[in-house]
CSV table of C-alpha atoms in Angstrom, one decimal:
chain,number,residue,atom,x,y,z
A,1,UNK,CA,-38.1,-45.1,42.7
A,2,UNK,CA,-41.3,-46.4,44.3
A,3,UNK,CA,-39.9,-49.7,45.2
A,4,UNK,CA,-38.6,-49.6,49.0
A,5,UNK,CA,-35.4,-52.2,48.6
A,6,UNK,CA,-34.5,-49.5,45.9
A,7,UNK,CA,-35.2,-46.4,48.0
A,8,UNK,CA,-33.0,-47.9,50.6
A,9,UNK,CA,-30.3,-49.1,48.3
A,10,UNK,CA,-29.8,-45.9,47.1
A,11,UNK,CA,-30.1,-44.1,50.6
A,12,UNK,CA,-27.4,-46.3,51.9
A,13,UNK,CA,-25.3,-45.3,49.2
A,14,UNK,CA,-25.8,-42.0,49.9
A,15,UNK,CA,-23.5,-42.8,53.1
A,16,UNK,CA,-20.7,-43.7,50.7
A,17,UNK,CA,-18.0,-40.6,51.0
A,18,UNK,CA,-15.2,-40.4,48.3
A,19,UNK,CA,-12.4,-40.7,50.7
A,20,UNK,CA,-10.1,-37.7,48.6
A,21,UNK,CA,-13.5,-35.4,47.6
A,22,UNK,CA,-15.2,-36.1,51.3
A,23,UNK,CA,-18.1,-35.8,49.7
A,24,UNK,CA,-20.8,-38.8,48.6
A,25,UNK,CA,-20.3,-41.0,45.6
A,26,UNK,CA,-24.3,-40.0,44.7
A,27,UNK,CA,-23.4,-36.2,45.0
A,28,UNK,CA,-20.3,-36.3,42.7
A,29,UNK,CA,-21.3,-38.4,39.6
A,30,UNK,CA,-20.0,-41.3,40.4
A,31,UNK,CA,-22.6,-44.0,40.7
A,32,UNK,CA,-23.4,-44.9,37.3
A,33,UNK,CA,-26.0,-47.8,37.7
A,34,UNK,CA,-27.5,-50.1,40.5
A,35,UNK,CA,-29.3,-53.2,39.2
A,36,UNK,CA,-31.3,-55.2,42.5
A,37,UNK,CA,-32.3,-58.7,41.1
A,38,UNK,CA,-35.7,-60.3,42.1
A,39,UNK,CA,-33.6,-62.2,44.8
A,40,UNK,CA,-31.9,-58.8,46.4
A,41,UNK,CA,-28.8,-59.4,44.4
A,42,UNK,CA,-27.0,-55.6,44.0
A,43,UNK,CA,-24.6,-54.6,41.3
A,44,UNK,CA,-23.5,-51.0,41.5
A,45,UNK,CA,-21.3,-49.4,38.8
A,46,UNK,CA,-18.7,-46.8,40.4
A,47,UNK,CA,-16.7,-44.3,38.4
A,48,UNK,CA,-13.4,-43.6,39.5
A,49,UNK,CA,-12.1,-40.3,38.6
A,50,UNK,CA,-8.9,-42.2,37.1
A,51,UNK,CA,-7.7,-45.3,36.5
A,52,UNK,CA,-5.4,-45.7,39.3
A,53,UNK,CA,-7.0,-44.3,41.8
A,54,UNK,CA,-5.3,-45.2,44.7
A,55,UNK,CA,-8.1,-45.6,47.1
A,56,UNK,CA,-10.2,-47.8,44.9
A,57,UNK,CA,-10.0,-50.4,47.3
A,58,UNK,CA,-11.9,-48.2,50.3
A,59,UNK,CA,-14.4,-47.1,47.8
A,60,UNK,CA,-15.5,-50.7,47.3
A,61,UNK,CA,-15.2,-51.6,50.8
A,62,UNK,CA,-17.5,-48.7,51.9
A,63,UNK,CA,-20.3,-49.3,48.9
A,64,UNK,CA,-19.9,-53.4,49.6
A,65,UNK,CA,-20.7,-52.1,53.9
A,66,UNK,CA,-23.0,-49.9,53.4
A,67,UNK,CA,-25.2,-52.2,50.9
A,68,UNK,CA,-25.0,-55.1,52.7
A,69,UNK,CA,-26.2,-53.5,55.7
A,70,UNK,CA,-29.8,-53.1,54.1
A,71,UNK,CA,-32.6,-55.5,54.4
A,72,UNK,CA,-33.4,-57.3,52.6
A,73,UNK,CA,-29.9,-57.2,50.3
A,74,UNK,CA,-28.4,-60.9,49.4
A,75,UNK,CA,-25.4,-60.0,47.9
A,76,UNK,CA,-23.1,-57.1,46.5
A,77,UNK,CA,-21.2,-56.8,43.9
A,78,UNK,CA,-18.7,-53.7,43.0
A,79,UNK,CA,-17.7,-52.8,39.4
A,80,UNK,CA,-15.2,-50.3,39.3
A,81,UNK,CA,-15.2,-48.3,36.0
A,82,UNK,CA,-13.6,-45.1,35.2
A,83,UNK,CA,-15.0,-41.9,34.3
A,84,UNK,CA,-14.7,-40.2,30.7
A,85,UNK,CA,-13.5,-36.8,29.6
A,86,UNK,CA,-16.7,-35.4,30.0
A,87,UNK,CA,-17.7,-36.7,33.0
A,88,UNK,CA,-14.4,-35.7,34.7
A,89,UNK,CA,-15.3,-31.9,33.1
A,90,UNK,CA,-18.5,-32.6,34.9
A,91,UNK,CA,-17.1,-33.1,38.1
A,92,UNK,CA,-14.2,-30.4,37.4
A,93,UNK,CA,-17.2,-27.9,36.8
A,94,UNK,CA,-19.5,-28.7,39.8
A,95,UNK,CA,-16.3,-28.4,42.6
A,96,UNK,CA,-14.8,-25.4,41.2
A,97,UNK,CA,-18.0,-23.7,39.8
A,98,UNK,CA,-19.3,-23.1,36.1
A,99,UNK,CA,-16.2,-20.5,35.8
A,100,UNK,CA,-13.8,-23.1,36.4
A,101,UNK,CA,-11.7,-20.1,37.6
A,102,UNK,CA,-8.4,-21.4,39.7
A,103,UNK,CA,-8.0,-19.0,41.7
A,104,UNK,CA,-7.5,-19.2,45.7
A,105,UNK,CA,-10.3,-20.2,47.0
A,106,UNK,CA,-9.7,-18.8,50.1
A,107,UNK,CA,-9.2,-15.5,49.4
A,108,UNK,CA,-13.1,-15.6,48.2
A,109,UNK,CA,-15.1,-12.3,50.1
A,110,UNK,CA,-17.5,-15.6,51.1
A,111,UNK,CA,-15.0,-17.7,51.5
A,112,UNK,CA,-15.7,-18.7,55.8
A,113,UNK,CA,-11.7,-20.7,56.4
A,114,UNK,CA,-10.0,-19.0,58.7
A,115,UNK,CA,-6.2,-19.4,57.8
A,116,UNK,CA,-3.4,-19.8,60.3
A,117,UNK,CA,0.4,-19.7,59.1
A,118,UNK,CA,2.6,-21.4,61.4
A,119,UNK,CA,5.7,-19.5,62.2
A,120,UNK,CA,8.7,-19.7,64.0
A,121,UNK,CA,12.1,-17.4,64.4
A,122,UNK,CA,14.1,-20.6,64.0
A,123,UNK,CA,14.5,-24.2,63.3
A,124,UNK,CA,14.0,-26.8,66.1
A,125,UNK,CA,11.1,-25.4,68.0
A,126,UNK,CA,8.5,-28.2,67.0
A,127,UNK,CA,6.6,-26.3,65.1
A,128,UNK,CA,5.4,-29.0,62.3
A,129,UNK,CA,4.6,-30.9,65.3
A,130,UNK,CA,2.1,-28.4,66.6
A,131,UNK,CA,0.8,-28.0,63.6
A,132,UNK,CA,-0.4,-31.3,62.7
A,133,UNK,CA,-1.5,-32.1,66.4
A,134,UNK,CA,-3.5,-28.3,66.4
A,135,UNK,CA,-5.1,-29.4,62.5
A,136,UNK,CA,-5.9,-33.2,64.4
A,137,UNK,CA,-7.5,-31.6,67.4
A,138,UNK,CA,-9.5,-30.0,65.5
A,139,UNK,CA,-10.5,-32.6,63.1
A,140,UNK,CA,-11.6,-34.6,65.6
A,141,UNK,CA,-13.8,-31.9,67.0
A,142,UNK,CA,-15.5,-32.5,63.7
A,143,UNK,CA,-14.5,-29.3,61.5
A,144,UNK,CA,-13.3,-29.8,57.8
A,145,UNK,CA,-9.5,-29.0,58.4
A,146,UNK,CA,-6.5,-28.6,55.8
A,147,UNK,CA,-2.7,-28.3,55.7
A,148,UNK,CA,-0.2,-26.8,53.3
A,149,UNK,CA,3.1,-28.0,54.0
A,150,UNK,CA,4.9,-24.6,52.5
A,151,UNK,CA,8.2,-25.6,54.6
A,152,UNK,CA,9.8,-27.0,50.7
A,153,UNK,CA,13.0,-27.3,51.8
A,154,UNK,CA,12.5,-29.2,55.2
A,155,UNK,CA,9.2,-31.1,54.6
A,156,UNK,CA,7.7,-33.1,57.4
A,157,UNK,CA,4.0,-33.1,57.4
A,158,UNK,CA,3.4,-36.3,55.6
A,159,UNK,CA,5.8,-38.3,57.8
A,160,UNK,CA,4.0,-36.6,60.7
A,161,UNK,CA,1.0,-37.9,59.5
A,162,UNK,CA,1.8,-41.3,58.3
A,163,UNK,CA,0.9,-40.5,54.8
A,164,UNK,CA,2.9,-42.5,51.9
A,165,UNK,CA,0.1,-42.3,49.3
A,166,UNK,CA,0.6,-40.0,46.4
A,167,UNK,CA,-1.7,-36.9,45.6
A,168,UNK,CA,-4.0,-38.2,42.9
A,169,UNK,CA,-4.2,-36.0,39.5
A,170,UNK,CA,-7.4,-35.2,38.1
A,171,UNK,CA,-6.4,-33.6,34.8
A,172,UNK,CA,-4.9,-29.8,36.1
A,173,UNK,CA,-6.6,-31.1,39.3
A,174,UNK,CA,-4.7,-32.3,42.5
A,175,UNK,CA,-6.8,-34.2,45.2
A,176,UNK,CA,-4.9,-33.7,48.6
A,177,UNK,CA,-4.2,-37.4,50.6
A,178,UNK,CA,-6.8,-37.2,53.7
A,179,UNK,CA,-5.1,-38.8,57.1
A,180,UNK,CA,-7.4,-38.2,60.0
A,181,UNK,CA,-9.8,-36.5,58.5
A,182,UNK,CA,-7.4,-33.9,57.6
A,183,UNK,CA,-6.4,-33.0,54.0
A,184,UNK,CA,-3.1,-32.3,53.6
A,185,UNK,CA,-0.2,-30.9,50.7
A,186,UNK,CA,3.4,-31.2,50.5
A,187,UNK,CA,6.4,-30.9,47.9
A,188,UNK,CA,7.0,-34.1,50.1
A,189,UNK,CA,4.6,-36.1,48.2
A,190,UNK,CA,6.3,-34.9,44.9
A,191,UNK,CA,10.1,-35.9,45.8
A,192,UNK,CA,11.4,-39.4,45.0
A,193,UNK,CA,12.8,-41.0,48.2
A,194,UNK,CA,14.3,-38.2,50.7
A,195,UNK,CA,16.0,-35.9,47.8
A,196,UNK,CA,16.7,-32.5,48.6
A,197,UNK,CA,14.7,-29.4,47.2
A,198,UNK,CA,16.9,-27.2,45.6
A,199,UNK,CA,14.6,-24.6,44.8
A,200,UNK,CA,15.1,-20.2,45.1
A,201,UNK,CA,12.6,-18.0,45.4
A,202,UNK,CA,10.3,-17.7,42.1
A,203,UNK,CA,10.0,-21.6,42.4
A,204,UNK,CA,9.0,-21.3,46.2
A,205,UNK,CA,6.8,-18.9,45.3
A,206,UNK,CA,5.4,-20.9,42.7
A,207,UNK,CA,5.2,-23.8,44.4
A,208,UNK,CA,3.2,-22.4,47.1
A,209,UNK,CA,0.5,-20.8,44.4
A,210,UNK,CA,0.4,-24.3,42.8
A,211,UNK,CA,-0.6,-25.5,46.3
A,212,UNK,CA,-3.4,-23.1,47.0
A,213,UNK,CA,-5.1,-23.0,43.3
A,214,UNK,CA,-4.7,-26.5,41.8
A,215,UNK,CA,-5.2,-28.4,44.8
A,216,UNK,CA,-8.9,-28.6,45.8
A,217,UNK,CA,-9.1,-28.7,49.4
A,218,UNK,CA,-13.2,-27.8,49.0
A,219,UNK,CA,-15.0,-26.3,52.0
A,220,UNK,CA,-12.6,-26.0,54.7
A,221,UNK,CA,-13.3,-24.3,58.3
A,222,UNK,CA,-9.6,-24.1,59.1
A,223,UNK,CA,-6.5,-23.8,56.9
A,224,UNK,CA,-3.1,-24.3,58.0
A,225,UNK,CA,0.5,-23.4,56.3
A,226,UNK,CA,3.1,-25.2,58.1
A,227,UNK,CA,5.8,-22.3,57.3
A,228,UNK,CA,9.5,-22.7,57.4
A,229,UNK,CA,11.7,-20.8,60.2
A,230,UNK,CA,12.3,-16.9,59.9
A,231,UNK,CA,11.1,-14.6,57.7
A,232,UNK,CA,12.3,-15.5,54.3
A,233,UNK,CA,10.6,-16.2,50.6
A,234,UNK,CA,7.7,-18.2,51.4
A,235,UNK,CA,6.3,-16.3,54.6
A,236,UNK,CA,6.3,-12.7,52.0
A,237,UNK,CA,4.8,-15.1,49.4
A,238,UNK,CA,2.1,-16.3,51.9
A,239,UNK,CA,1.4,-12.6,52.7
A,240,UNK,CA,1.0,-11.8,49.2
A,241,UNK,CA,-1.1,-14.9,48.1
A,242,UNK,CA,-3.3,-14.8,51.4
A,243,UNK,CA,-3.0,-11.6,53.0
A,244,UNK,CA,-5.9,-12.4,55.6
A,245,UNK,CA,-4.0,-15.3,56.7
A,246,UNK,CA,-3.3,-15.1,60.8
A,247,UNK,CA,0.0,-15.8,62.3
A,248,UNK,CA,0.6,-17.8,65.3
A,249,UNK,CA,4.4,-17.6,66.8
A,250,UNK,CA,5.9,-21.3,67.7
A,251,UNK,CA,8.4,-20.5,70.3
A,252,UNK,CA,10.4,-22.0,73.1
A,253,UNK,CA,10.5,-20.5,77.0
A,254,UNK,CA,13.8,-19.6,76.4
A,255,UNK,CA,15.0,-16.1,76.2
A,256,UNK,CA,16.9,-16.4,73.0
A,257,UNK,CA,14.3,-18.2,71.5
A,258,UNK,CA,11.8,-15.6,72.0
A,259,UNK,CA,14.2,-12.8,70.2
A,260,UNK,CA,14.4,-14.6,67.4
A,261,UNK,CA,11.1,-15.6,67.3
A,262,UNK,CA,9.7,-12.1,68.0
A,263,UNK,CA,10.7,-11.2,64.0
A,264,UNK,CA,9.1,-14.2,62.6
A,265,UNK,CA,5.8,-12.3,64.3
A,266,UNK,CA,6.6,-8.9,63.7
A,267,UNK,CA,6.8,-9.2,59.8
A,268,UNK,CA,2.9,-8.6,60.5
A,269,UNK,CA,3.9,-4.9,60.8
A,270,UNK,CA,5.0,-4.4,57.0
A,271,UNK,CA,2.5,-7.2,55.6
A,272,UNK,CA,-0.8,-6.0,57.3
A,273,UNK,CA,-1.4,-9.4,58.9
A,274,UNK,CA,-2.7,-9.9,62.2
A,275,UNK,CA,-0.9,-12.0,65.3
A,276,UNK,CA,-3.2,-14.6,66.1
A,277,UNK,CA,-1.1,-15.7,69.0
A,278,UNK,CA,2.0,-17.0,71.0
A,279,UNK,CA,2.5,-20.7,71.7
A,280,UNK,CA,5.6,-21.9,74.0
A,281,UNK,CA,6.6,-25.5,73.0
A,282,UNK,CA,9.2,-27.4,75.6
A,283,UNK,CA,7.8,-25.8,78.6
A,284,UNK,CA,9.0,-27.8,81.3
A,285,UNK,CA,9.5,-31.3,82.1
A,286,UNK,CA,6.6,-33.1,84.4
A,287,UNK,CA,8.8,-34.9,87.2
A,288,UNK,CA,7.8,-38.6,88.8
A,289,UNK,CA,7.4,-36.4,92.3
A,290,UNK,CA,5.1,-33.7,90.6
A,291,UNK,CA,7.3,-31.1,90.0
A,292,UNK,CA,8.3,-29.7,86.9
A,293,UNK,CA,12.1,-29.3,85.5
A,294,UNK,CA,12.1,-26.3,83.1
A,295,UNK,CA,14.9,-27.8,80.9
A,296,UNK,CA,14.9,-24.2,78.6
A,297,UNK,CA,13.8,-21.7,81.2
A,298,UNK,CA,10.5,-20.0,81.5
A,299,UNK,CA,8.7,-17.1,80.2
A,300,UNK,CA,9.7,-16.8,77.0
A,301,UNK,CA,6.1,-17.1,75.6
A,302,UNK,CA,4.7,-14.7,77.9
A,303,UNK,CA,7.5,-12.3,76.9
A,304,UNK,CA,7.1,-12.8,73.5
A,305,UNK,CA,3.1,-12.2,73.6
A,306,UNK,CA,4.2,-8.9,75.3
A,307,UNK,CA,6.4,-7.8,72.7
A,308,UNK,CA,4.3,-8.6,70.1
A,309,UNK,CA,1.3,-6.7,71.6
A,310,UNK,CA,3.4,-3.5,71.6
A,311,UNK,CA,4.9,-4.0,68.4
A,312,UNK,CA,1.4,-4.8,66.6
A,313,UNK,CA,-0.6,-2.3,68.4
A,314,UNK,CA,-3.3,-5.3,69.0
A,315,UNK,CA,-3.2,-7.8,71.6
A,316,UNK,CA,-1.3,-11.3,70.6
A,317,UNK,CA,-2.1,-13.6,73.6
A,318,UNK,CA,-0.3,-16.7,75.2
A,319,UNK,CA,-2.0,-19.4,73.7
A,320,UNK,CA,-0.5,-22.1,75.6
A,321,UNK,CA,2.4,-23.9,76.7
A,322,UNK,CA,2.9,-27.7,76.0
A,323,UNK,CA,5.2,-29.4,78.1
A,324,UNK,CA,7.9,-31.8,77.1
A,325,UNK,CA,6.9,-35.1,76.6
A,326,UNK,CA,8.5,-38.4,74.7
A,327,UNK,CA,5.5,-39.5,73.8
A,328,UNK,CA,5.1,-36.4,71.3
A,329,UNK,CA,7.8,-37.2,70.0
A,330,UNK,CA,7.4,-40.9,69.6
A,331,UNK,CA,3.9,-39.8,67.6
A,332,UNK,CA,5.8,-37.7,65.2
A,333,UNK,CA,8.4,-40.6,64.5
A,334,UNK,CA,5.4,-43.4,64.1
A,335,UNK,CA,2.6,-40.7,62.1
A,336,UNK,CA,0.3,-41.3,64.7
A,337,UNK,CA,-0.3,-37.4,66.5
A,338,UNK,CA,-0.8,-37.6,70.4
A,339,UNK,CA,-3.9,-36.0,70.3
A,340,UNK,CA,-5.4,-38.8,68.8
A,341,UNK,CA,-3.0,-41.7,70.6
A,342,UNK,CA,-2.8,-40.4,73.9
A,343,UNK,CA,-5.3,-37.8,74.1
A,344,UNK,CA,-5.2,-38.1,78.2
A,345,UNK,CA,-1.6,-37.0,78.4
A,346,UNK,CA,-0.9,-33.2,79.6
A,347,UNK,CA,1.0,-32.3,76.2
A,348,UNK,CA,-2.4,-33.2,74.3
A,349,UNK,CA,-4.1,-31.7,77.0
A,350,UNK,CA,-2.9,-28.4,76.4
A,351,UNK,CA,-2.9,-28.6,72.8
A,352,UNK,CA,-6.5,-29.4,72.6
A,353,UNK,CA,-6.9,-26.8,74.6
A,354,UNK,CA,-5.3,-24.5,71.8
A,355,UNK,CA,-7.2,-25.6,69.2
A,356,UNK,CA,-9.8,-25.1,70.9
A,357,UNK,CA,-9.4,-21.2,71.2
A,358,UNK,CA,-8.4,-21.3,67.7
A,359,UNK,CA,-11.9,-22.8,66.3
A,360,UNK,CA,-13.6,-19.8,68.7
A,361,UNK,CA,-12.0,-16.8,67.2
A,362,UNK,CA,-14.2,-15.1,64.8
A,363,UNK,CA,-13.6,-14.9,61.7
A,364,UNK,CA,-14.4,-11.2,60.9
A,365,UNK,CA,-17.1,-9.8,58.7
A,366,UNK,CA,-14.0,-7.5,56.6
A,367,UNK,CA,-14.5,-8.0,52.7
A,368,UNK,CA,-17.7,-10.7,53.3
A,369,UNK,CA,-20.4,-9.7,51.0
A,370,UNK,CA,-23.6,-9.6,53.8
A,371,UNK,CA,-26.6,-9.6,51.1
A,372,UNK,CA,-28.3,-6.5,52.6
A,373,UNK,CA,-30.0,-3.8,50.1
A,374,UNK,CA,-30.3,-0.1,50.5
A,375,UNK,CA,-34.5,0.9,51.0
């Protein structure tokens, strides 16, 4: 490659990132020939990893930008093929490993993602909300961030999110929709229209492992399972299937709220999890004179943290309390998280703020192979 257009054609290809894999088109297989003309005519090849990919259309976009952009390049011109058995086998191969093993990645002794399930006593406390504005935040911060929507029977991660494009199948491989930069998983994207889940236990259980073996997320720093309310199938099956997963406790300042919620944190007890920490949703009200109304009382997340620290024996702090606000809400309704739209406003504030002590808690050297030899 001693000609320079072609150095830099290929360089600026380089740039190209599958928008499902996150990773460049040059790194994965998927470039399969670039032809430059005497008159800096380029025609690149692309293989798709099926035929109807859904985001064929951004691929083509981004190779058409990024080409264009170098001098000296007249025109662009995108084939989209699609790859063969063996190429797919290929690709298969080089993200899971030569094993081809599906297991959970995460519960790899390398494996660097720290995991935080979501929980919450009961319904109602806005914990999917959190969730997707804590797995945003941090997004944006730049770190590789996934979520599992394991709530089956009351799914609302995708709507959250604005996502309405399928998971795409790669043979017994499931690429997660990306929204935000964040890859994300739910029965959701399975269901016809708004159907109900009718599922018991084995199926939950199921489902969930389905989630976190057959779905390649690939290098994540963070890992969050959106849990359903109390202490039922799926939060024993995600204590089973990823026993170093952390817990953080969604809870409102009121008193009752914080009972209830106090179980959904102490299951840690008989599962040998650790509390990663208290968070108080609907804290108060910001008034137009400064004030603050506090609609559901107060305390209740400071309370909770308490409880949890004697019930635990290690200390589960108050990570921080978000204060009411419509436009929250109005976010959740519209898929676009307040982090991101309103980033200024004290409720993304605060939960910034959160996911900011969440990316600075180490992850812990237990089970990690260190490389060191006896002399």
């Amino acid at each position: 490659m001693s000609d320079p257009l072609e150095q830099a054609v290929h360089a600026a290809l380089a740039t190209v990132i599958d928008p499902e894999l996150r990773r460049p088109i040059t790194e994965l297989g998927m470039v399969e020939s670039v032809d430059i003309s005497a008159d800096g005519q380029v025609r690149l090849a692309v293989l798709l990893t099926i035929a109807g990919c859904p985001l064929r259309g951004t691929i083509t976009a981004d190779s058409e930008k990024a080409l264009s952009a170098v001098p000296g390049v007249t025109a662009v011109e995108v084939e989209l093929k699609v790859m063969n058995q063996a190429q797919r086998d290929a690709l298969k191969e080089q993200l899971r490993g030569a094993s081809g093993q599906r297991g959970i990645p995460f519960n790899e002794p390398g494996s660097l993602t720290k995991v935080f399930a979501v929980a919450s006593g009961k319904g109602g406390v806005g914990k999917s909300s959190l969730t997707v504005n804590l797995a945003c935040a941090l997004a944006a911060k730049g770190l590789r961030v996934g979520i599992v929507d394991a709530d089956v029977h009351g799914f609302s991660v995708p709507a959250l999110m604005g996502i309405t494009q399928a998971p795409t199948r790669v043979d017994d491989m499931i690429l997660p929709p990306v929204a935000y930069g964040v890859k994300v998983i739910s029965i959701g994207m399975f269901v016809a229209g708004n159907q109900p889940v009718a599922w018991r236990g084995p199926m939950l259980h199921r489902a969930l492992e389905q989630f976190l073996t057959d779905v390649y997320f690939g290098d994540l720093d963070v890992l969050f399972l959106d849990l359903p309310p109390g202490t039922g199938d799926i939060a024993i099956s995600v204590a089973q299937l990823l026993p170093k997963a952390e817990i953080l406790v969604v809870t409102t300042p009121q008193a009752a709220a914080a009972d209830v919620a106090e179980r959904a944190g102490a299951i840690a007890t008989q599962t040998g999890q650790t509390v990663a920490g208290v968070i108080e949703n609907m804290s108060y009200l910001e008034m137009p004179d400064g004030g603050r109304m506090e609609l559901f009382g107060s305390g209740g997340g400071a309370v909770l943290a308490e409880r949890l620290t004697t019930t635990v024996g290690t200390e589960v702090p108050l990570l921080g309390q978000i204060p009411l606000d419509i436009l929250l809400r109005e976010g959740g309704d519209t898929g676009a998280p307040i982090v991101l739209g309103r980033p200024e406003t004290p409720a993304a504030i605060a939960l910034t703020e959160i996911a900011g002590k969440l990316a600075a808690r180490p992850r812990g050297l237990t089970g990690m192979k260190l490389g060191l030899q006896p002399r």
